[in-house]
XYZ file of C-alpha atoms in Angstrom:
597
model
C 0.000 0.000 0.000
C 1.427 3.393 -0.971
C 1.586 6.335 1.373
C -1.066 8.126 -0.628
C -3.442 5.135 -0.338
C -2.939 4.634 3.388
C -6.246 5.210 5.193
C -6.346 8.325 7.329
C -6.514 7.467 11.057
C -9.767 8.408 12.734
C -8.561 9.082 16.272
C -5.475 10.101 18.253
C -5.106 6.524 19.469
C -4.243 5.288 15.989
C -0.591 4.463 15.505
C 1.618 6.013 12.844
C 2.808 3.202 10.528
C 6.412 2.068 10.444
C 8.262 4.537 8.264
C 11.764 4.949 6.853
C 14.175 7.906 7.031
C 12.992 10.779 4.869
C 15.666 10.705 2.163
C 14.943 7.047 1.337
C 11.659 8.234 -0.167
C 13.590 10.680 -2.320
C 15.768 7.916 -3.729
C 12.687 5.814 -4.454
C 12.044 8.425 -7.179
C 15.645 8.785 -8.352
C 14.715 7.637 -11.886
C 11.795 10.055 -12.277
C 12.108 13.179 -14.431
C 8.879 14.646 -13.019
C 9.255 18.068 -11.390
C 10.062 17.886 -7.700
C 10.703 21.486 -6.577
C 10.094 24.761 -8.398
C 11.377 28.115 -7.152
C 9.445 31.150 -8.346
C 12.171 33.789 -8.603
C 11.080 37.431 -8.832
C 14.550 38.955 -8.433
C 15.034 39.667 -12.145
C 11.566 39.504 -13.727
C 8.393 41.099 -12.388
C 6.364 38.130 -13.592
C 8.788 35.645 -12.063
C 11.124 32.985 -13.419
C 10.675 29.289 -12.685
C 13.710 27.275 -11.577
C 12.684 23.610 -11.511
C 14.546 20.486 -10.488
C 13.314 16.968 -11.226
C 13.411 14.048 -8.818
C 16.338 12.456 -10.658
C 18.501 15.577 -10.568
C 17.510 16.304 -6.964
C 18.543 12.794 -5.885
C 21.914 13.142 -7.624
C 22.647 16.536 -6.086
C 21.553 15.449 -2.601
C 23.839 12.414 -2.845
C 26.727 14.600 -4.037
C 26.166 17.053 -1.163
C 26.116 14.207 1.350
C 29.354 12.838 -0.118
C 31.002 16.273 0.135
C 29.900 16.600 3.758
C 31.267 13.167 4.587
C 34.725 14.342 3.543
C 34.848 17.228 6.022
C 32.644 16.200 8.931
C 31.284 13.099 10.606
C 27.981 11.548 11.491
C 26.115 13.352 14.273
C 27.901 16.685 13.768
C 25.841 19.798 13.112
C 25.564 21.293 9.623
C 23.882 24.698 9.327
C 21.822 25.552 6.251
C 22.337 29.271 5.643
C 21.024 29.558 2.103
C 18.443 31.870 0.612
C 14.932 30.556 -0.061
C 15.992 28.686 -3.177
C 16.814 25.207 -4.496
C 20.178 25.249 -2.709
C 18.295 25.220 0.579
C 16.316 22.112 -0.397
C 19.411 20.275 -1.601
C 21.509 21.332 1.381
C 18.948 20.301 3.998
C 18.304 16.891 2.420
C 22.037 16.385 1.827
C 22.774 16.979 5.510
C 20.130 14.424 6.496
C 21.400 11.877 3.960
C 24.956 12.248 5.278
C 23.826 11.348 8.806
C 24.711 14.787 10.148
C 22.347 16.968 12.168
C 20.925 19.685 9.940
C 20.300 23.134 11.416
C 17.829 24.992 9.160
C 18.540 28.702 9.576
C 18.710 31.512 7.014
C 21.091 33.614 4.979
C 22.085 36.746 6.958
C 20.706 39.193 4.405
C 17.382 37.355 4.268
C 16.242 38.404 7.734
C 16.533 41.180 10.254
C 16.793 38.654 13.078
C 20.570 38.690 13.170
C 20.801 38.127 16.913
C 18.742 34.955 16.614
C 21.047 33.659 13.887
C 24.191 34.404 15.890
C 22.712 32.872 19.052
C 21.669 29.695 17.266
C 25.088 29.248 15.654
C 26.795 29.847 18.985
C 24.487 27.344 20.665
C 25.032 24.371 18.339
C 28.505 25.098 16.843
C 28.001 23.680 13.323
C 31.117 22.299 11.687
C 29.923 23.181 8.188
C 27.787 26.005 6.827
C 25.849 25.176 3.645
C 24.797 27.976 1.313
C 24.787 29.098 -2.333
C 27.720 30.597 -4.218
C 26.178 34.079 -4.091
C 26.138 34.088 -0.291
C 29.587 32.692 0.529
C 31.252 36.096 0.952
C 28.436 37.303 3.212
C 28.872 34.265 5.428
C 32.615 34.795 5.612
C 31.878 38.289 6.848
C 29.475 36.888 9.432
C 32.149 34.482 10.654
C 34.743 37.258 10.870
C 32.600 39.968 12.435
C 30.349 38.188 14.943
C 31.021 36.013 17.999
C 30.127 32.674 16.408
C 32.207 29.469 16.347
C 34.152 29.276 13.093
C 33.029 26.388 10.882
C 35.514 23.999 9.318
C 34.144 24.940 5.934
C 31.609 27.175 4.223
C 30.302 24.997 1.401
C 28.396 26.273 -1.641
C 25.859 23.613 -2.581
C 25.600 24.770 -6.199
C 29.376 24.455 -6.632
C 29.326 20.696 -5.939
C 29.569 18.490 -9.040
C 26.376 16.358 -9.168
C 28.508 13.428 -10.353
C 30.634 13.613 -7.183
C 28.151 11.444 -5.325
C 28.437 8.442 -7.611
C 29.426 5.453 -5.535
C 28.776 7.238 -2.240
C 27.397 4.861 0.374
C 25.265 6.775 2.838
C 25.284 5.681 6.479
C 22.349 3.619 7.686
C 20.182 5.994 9.697
C 18.508 5.061 12.957
C 15.065 6.604 13.349
C 15.986 7.498 16.936
C 18.950 9.629 15.791
C 18.608 13.434 15.594
C 17.767 14.616 12.076
C 17.802 18.382 12.666
C 17.517 21.138 15.244
C 14.421 23.316 14.907
C 15.185 26.587 16.651
C 12.160 28.135 18.276
C 11.366 31.781 17.719
C 12.011 32.994 21.236
C 11.148 36.468 22.498
C 13.329 37.408 25.441
C 15.302 34.202 25.972
C 18.004 32.712 23.797
C 16.299 30.540 21.166
C 16.374 26.822 21.950
C 16.863 24.097 19.350
C 14.231 21.359 19.504
C 15.913 18.033 18.651
C 13.814 16.515 15.857
C 14.652 12.853 15.294
C 14.331 11.022 12.011
C 11.289 9.259 13.503
C 9.697 12.558 14.512
C 10.087 14.211 11.121
C 8.745 11.294 9.065
C 5.947 10.677 11.587
C 4.792 14.294 11.564
C 5.198 14.534 7.804
C 2.952 11.475 7.495
C 0.493 12.899 10.049
C 0.256 16.218 8.231
C 0.063 14.722 4.758
C -2.569 12.106 5.541
C -4.644 14.505 7.642
C -5.071 16.668 4.533
C -5.095 13.671 2.111
C -2.066 14.889 0.174
C -0.787 12.650 -2.605
C 1.568 12.892 -5.578
C -1.052 14.758 -7.644
C -1.023 17.701 -5.224
C 1.039 20.880 -5.361
C 2.547 22.112 -2.095
C 2.611 25.858 -2.652
C 3.624 28.830 -0.538
C 6.216 31.282 0.692
C 6.789 30.450 4.382
C 10.574 30.249 4.961
C 12.210 26.841 5.156
C 13.786 27.705 8.504
C 10.268 27.995 9.956
C 8.783 24.673 11.102
C 5.606 25.046 9.021
C 7.508 26.021 5.875
C 9.983 23.173 6.303
C 7.337 20.467 6.645
C 4.662 21.809 4.287
C 6.992 22.888 1.471
C 9.915 20.472 1.820
C 9.340 17.217 3.708
C 5.732 16.503 2.653
C 6.691 16.756 -1.041
C 9.561 14.322 -0.488
C 7.490 11.767 1.445
C 4.408 11.878 -0.774
C 5.967 12.735 -4.132
C 4.076 16.022 -4.455
C 5.359 18.967 -6.491
C 6.602 21.826 -4.294
C 6.304 25.353 -5.716
C 7.720 28.091 -3.502
C 8.776 31.721 -3.425
C 10.506 33.860 -0.808
C 8.596 35.620 1.999
C 9.947 38.918 0.655
C 8.363 38.280 -2.742
C 5.005 37.684 -1.064
C 5.208 40.790 1.126
C 6.189 43.000 -1.810
C 3.328 41.725 -3.953
C 0.811 39.417 -2.210
C -1.008 38.842 -5.498
C 1.882 36.508 -6.371
C 0.703 34.045 -3.724
C -2.823 34.025 -5.162
C -1.454 33.657 -8.684
C 0.706 30.770 -7.502
C -2.348 28.985 -6.082
C -4.253 29.678 -9.296
C -1.587 28.407 -11.692
C -0.997 24.939 -10.227
C -3.316 21.957 -9.655
C -4.612 20.547 -6.351
C -2.953 23.152 -4.165
C -1.999 22.634 -0.525
C -0.773 25.904 1.025
C -0.177 27.424 4.446
C 0.212 30.874 5.978
C -0.227 32.766 9.253
C -3.476 34.639 9.848
C -1.963 38.037 8.959
C -1.230 36.837 5.406
C -4.893 36.172 4.654
C -5.889 39.604 5.908
C -2.960 41.234 4.107
C -3.857 39.542 0.817
C -7.540 40.460 1.086
C -6.596 44.083 1.735
C -3.743 44.506 -0.740
C -4.699 42.411 -3.782
C -6.517 44.802 -6.084
C -9.482 44.003 -8.292
C -7.285 44.119 -11.396
C -4.981 41.467 -9.894
C -7.951 39.185 -9.221
C -8.913 39.046 -12.879
C -8.210 35.614 -14.284
C -7.605 33.996 -10.882
C -9.047 30.494 -10.658
C -8.777 29.244 -7.082
C -11.170 26.327 -7.543
C -8.196 23.957 -7.530
C -7.107 24.939 -4.010
C -7.716 21.884 -1.839
C -6.552 23.130 1.552
C -4.837 26.201 2.997
C -3.596 25.999 6.570
C -4.155 29.071 8.718
C -1.896 28.753 11.745
C 1.212 29.923 13.610
C -0.687 32.792 15.268
C -4.242 33.432 16.541
C -6.806 32.800 13.802
C -9.575 35.392 13.565
C -13.098 34.813 12.356
C -13.146 38.229 10.682
C -10.034 37.354 8.697
C -11.602 34.150 7.400
C -14.756 36.001 6.389
C -12.778 38.815 4.725
C -10.610 36.408 2.723
C -13.675 34.502 1.563
C -15.425 37.691 0.540
C -12.369 38.736 -1.462
C -11.533 35.436 -3.157
C -14.706 33.370 -3.034
C -15.721 34.966 -6.369
C -12.414 33.628 -7.764
C -13.481 30.068 -6.957
C -11.878 29.719 -3.519
C -13.945 27.224 -1.523
C -14.852 28.225 2.031
C -14.122 24.642 3.117
C -10.536 24.939 1.824
C -9.662 27.355 4.638
C -8.192 25.083 7.346
C -7.353 26.661 10.728
C -4.776 24.444 12.446
C -2.496 24.271 15.468
C 1.100 23.197 15.862
C 4.477 24.048 17.329
C 8.153 23.330 16.734
C 8.448 21.030 19.750
C 5.901 18.681 18.096
C 7.805 19.008 14.773
C 4.824 21.132 13.722
C 1.411 19.547 12.973
C -0.841 18.828 15.974
C -4.464 19.522 15.046
C -6.167 20.545 11.817
C -9.567 21.397 10.446
C -10.956 18.759 8.103
C -13.136 18.923 4.997
C -15.940 20.748 6.817
C -13.874 23.943 6.851
C -13.706 26.575 9.607
C -15.867 26.356 12.730
C -16.447 29.575 14.662
C -18.053 29.415 18.112
C -19.090 32.283 20.367
C -18.133 31.799 24.024
C -19.056 33.827 27.062
C -16.080 36.060 27.850
C -16.789 36.109 31.596
C -16.915 32.305 31.764
C -13.629 32.053 29.852
C -12.095 34.320 32.484
C -12.966 31.538 34.927
C -11.520 28.786 32.683
C -14.886 27.583 31.384
C -15.993 27.531 27.754
C -19.699 28.336 27.689
C -21.160 28.760 24.184
C -23.554 31.650 23.633
C -25.493 32.868 20.592
C -23.346 34.802 18.084
C -23.482 38.525 18.637
C -24.462 38.215 22.298
C -23.216 40.879 24.678
C -19.925 39.738 26.181
C -19.414 37.063 23.517
C -15.968 36.177 22.203
C -15.716 34.444 18.832
C -13.060 31.713 18.691
C -12.033 29.725 15.618
C -11.575 25.985 16.153
C -8.123 24.587 15.388
C -9.559 21.206 14.432
C -8.785 17.822 15.921
C -5.597 15.773 16.387
C -4.476 13.120 13.943
C -2.532 10.055 15.119
C -1.292 11.693 18.327
C -2.676 12.327 21.791
C -3.774 15.820 22.794
C -5.106 16.479 26.286
C -6.172 19.562 28.242
C -4.372 19.456 31.585
C -4.662 21.453 34.784
C -1.190 23.069 34.980
C -1.290 22.952 38.781
C -2.526 19.419 39.515
C -1.470 17.797 36.209
C -4.867 16.116 35.927
C -6.812 15.907 32.682
C -9.592 18.453 32.446
C -12.918 17.506 30.836
C -14.281 19.037 27.662
C -15.460 22.577 28.229
C -12.732 23.457 30.739
C -9.677 25.522 29.805
C -6.209 24.231 30.637
C -2.741 23.692 29.228
C -2.432 21.748 25.980
C -0.291 18.611 26.374
C 0.835 16.411 23.464
C 2.114 12.837 23.236
C 3.185 11.063 20.051
C 6.070 9.901 17.837
C 6.285 13.415 16.371
C 7.343 15.070 19.651
C 10.955 16.284 19.804
C 13.455 14.546 22.075
C 14.111 17.758 23.987
C 16.195 20.888 23.471
C 19.791 20.850 22.315
C 21.654 20.983 25.595
C 25.066 22.361 24.735
C 24.126 25.609 26.475
C 24.019 23.942 29.886
C 21.843 24.365 32.969
C 19.088 26.697 31.839
C 18.341 24.717 28.676
C 18.526 21.388 30.521
C 15.904 22.556 33.012
C 13.800 24.107 30.269
C 13.938 20.828 28.361
C 12.847 18.808 31.391
C 10.019 21.229 32.143
C 8.773 21.176 28.558
C 9.131 17.522 27.570
C 8.822 15.741 30.922
C 5.116 16.134 31.646
C 3.465 13.408 33.726
C -0.310 13.160 34.030
C -1.626 12.390 37.505
C -4.203 9.593 37.586
C -4.457 9.368 33.781
C -7.781 8.221 32.307
C -7.885 4.819 30.636
C -6.090 4.866 27.308
C -4.063 7.961 28.174
C -0.285 7.511 28.662
C 1.054 8.795 31.975
C 4.529 10.071 31.077
C 6.616 11.806 28.402
C 4.133 14.557 27.587
C 5.027 17.773 25.806
C 3.788 20.679 27.951
C 3.151 23.354 25.347
C 2.514 26.404 27.520
C -0.536 27.064 25.336
C -4.015 27.294 26.804
C -6.933 25.601 25.105
C -10.249 23.825 25.470
C -12.080 21.015 23.699
C -15.675 21.759 22.710
C -17.729 19.359 20.584
C -14.564 17.432 19.801
C -12.689 20.450 18.444
C -9.704 22.216 19.984
C -9.900 25.963 20.591
C -6.726 27.877 21.463
C -7.335 30.558 24.075
C -3.832 31.924 24.696
C -0.413 31.410 26.271
C 0.091 30.782 29.966
C 3.010 33.194 30.155
C 1.008 35.914 28.358
C -2.160 35.593 30.432
C -3.241 38.843 32.106
C -4.797 38.151 35.515
C -6.591 41.067 37.194
C -8.596 40.595 40.392
C -8.551 36.842 39.835
C -9.991 37.058 36.321
C -8.174 35.860 33.229
C -7.822 38.198 30.256
C -6.317 36.985 27.001
C -3.934 39.515 25.400
C -4.967 38.740 21.823
C -8.573 39.527 22.791
C -7.566 42.940 24.154
C -5.310 43.537 21.128
C -8.220 42.974 18.766
C -10.322 45.497 20.707
C -7.498 48.041 20.600
C -6.843 47.792 16.865
C -10.553 48.279 16.170
C -10.817 51.239 18.562
C -9.380 53.879 16.224
C -8.503 53.963 12.491
C -5.036 55.380 13.207
C -3.929 52.095 14.828
C -2.021 49.695 12.603
C -3.728 46.301 12.447
C -1.852 43.266 13.822
C 0.825 45.513 15.344
C -0.506 45.720 18.891
C 0.920 44.144 22.054
C -1.047 43.771 25.295
C 0.637 42.464 28.428
C 0.376 42.206 32.190
C 2.098 44.843 34.337
C 2.512 45.640 38.016
C 2.780 49.084 39.534
C 5.285 50.030 42.229
C 2.542 49.442 44.796
C 2.043 45.887 43.542
C -1.262 46.429 41.753
C -1.791 44.146 38.778
C -3.072 45.510 35.514
C -2.688 45.615 31.766
C -0.825 47.891 29.377
C -0.804 48.172 25.600
C 1.712 49.250 22.982
C 0.280 49.949 19.526
C 1.775 51.210 16.283
C 0.099 53.934 14.265
C -0.462 53.516 10.562
C 2.557 54.460 8.449
C 0.742 56.373 5.735
C -0.815 58.853 8.160
C 2.499 59.982 9.576
C 3.195 60.984 13.156
C 2.186 64.605 12.547
C -1.321 63.571 11.460
C -1.998 61.388 14.511
C -3.588 62.851 17.631
C -2.156 60.655 20.429
C -4.583 61.917 23.042
C -7.581 61.154 20.846
C -6.309 57.645 20.061
C -5.502 56.925 23.711
C -8.959 58.075 24.795
C -10.651 55.815 22.214
C -8.523 52.835 23.191
C -9.077 53.204 26.932
C -12.817 53.611 26.435
C -13.058 50.524 24.207
C -11.001 48.294 26.523
C -12.947 49.433 29.572
C -16.308 48.837 27.903
C -15.515 45.448 26.406
C -13.222 43.913 29.029
C -13.956 45.901 32.196
C -10.242 46.651 32.354
C -8.687 50.034 33.073
C -5.375 50.198 31.229
C -2.363 51.061 33.397
C -0.574 52.372 30.358
C -0.947 52.927 26.642
C 1.832 53.717 24.166
C 1.256 54.800 20.559
C 4.516 54.203 18.737
C 5.938 54.538 15.250
C 5.694 51.622 12.764
C 8.182 48.826 13.432
C 8.377 49.447 17.179
C 6.268 46.503 18.371
C 8.683 43.590 18.551
C 8.016 40.293 16.804
C 9.554 36.828 16.853
C 11.300 35.454 13.764
C 8.091 33.649 12.807
C 6.136 36.901 12.904
C 4.319 36.520 16.213
C 3.959 39.462 18.565
C 6.774 39.285 21.153
C 4.763 40.582 24.097
C 7.364 40.021 26.818
C 10.102 41.703 24.801
C 7.811 44.621 23.925
C 6.892 45.026 27.601
C 10.570 45.070 28.552
C 11.240 47.710 25.899
C 8.413 50.122 26.754
C 7.164 49.524 30.275
C 9.001 51.431 32.990
C 7.291 49.634 35.867
C 5.249 52.575 37.062
C 3.371 53.634 33.968
C 3.959 54.477 30.347
C 5.405 57.762 29.276
C 5.464 57.590 25.499
C 3.350 58.918 22.655
C 0.056 57.689 24.047
C 0.554 59.101 27.523
C 0.205 57.332 30.849
């Protein structure tokens, strides 16, 4: 039975089938000339240039890269992938896996503003080899010379390796329990930690994600999420290899500069499987003009994951309004949940499409999910993240470690073959403890059929309702005032809708304490760039924000800052970095910036 024909498991208790290391599936197709990966390159042509590699050429170049690595490093050593979002990245990552080394998917220095994260990750895992493309070698030499990172033995340009150099190379036999790569988490205030993803974890989660969406070799995995991001790596790179799908990708920069390219990409290829964070759907609906929608045929889009950040009902509705007339099926929008420590995929929406439920905000403050009619006073609309597939997901009381019943909010815990082995522990004590705290969860008095030990404690808050998982927030971000829970993303949504001068999706709400020990909430929000600072009345905006938050949440803000665009800090995956933003703007006794105290 082929992977594509394997029946999709119906419950978390189903077991992932016995699988092989990822690159063995690549070499199963080593004689095929069918397209494997296509890069849409907009660097020289406005309409884009396709760079395509077939399965046969990809297999040869991956083997040659593995052979070159074997000459300068050994099995189990780290190999960093520091290429641009191009075919060199695909070849380099797979070559590192095939060589038996531990890949470290990162990014070329000029491709991101998160330079500190790159330096910290390299310092943490000390790769012996850096893989890149010929056009980036000099930049990497400068990085090695000018920053405090361990010098690699070699900076290797993947596209300079002769594809014939791998002939006769005998790859090491890989154990599924061995580390395949380190997935560095985004981080906000702490040094990023590298989740150790084993060969078993990556093929298991690739199988879970692919079969949950029914991907097969006739599908096109399309998108722009960077390969160093867990969702981009699995959706655009490993799923195509395991299932034989065609991957068509562009760079995040090309999407941001012209979001119509993403829609055109989904229109031009058959049976599309795509993924993006919530902001991308809203950005596309807002920025793609009517003229750019002409000729779009999105009827071939099978599923588009919406994940990586809070999913909003209004965003789903807005995207459907904009692109439904182009053939986009409402059921193709698939809100999902995942995280790097679980490789990525945890829960997903199925063929029924998005489910939006209104819950009583006051009850949620008391950790209960009570559904109310849509539009009710005090209602909060939450979008379901779907259900798990071939892994256990439980809602656990973070204090007693007991499983909470459906309808009660708690911490999301995960158990399955896709969970990482822990964090890379070269850094010492802090990471060791963090790893134990995160991956060593034990359920007290587990219900029948629920394993007791080795649970991933996600730090995310959620609730099951009618069999579907709803994400309510992060434990560390929760704002608790007078014993009531307030979710920052809920307050942020109220703030961005309070005044037209506020830039959407660039708002951070967080808990604060005054010098007298009083607990409260504060907000930092960016104003829209096109208005300009001179055209914004800070007092007017602050008044509107405070009034809206007070009316909707019964919360009096301790501080409000209106700041210039780019000031609200974000993680490398684009999420709002609330703790880091609080550290940057909150003085401890009140805010003093543009918005006034």
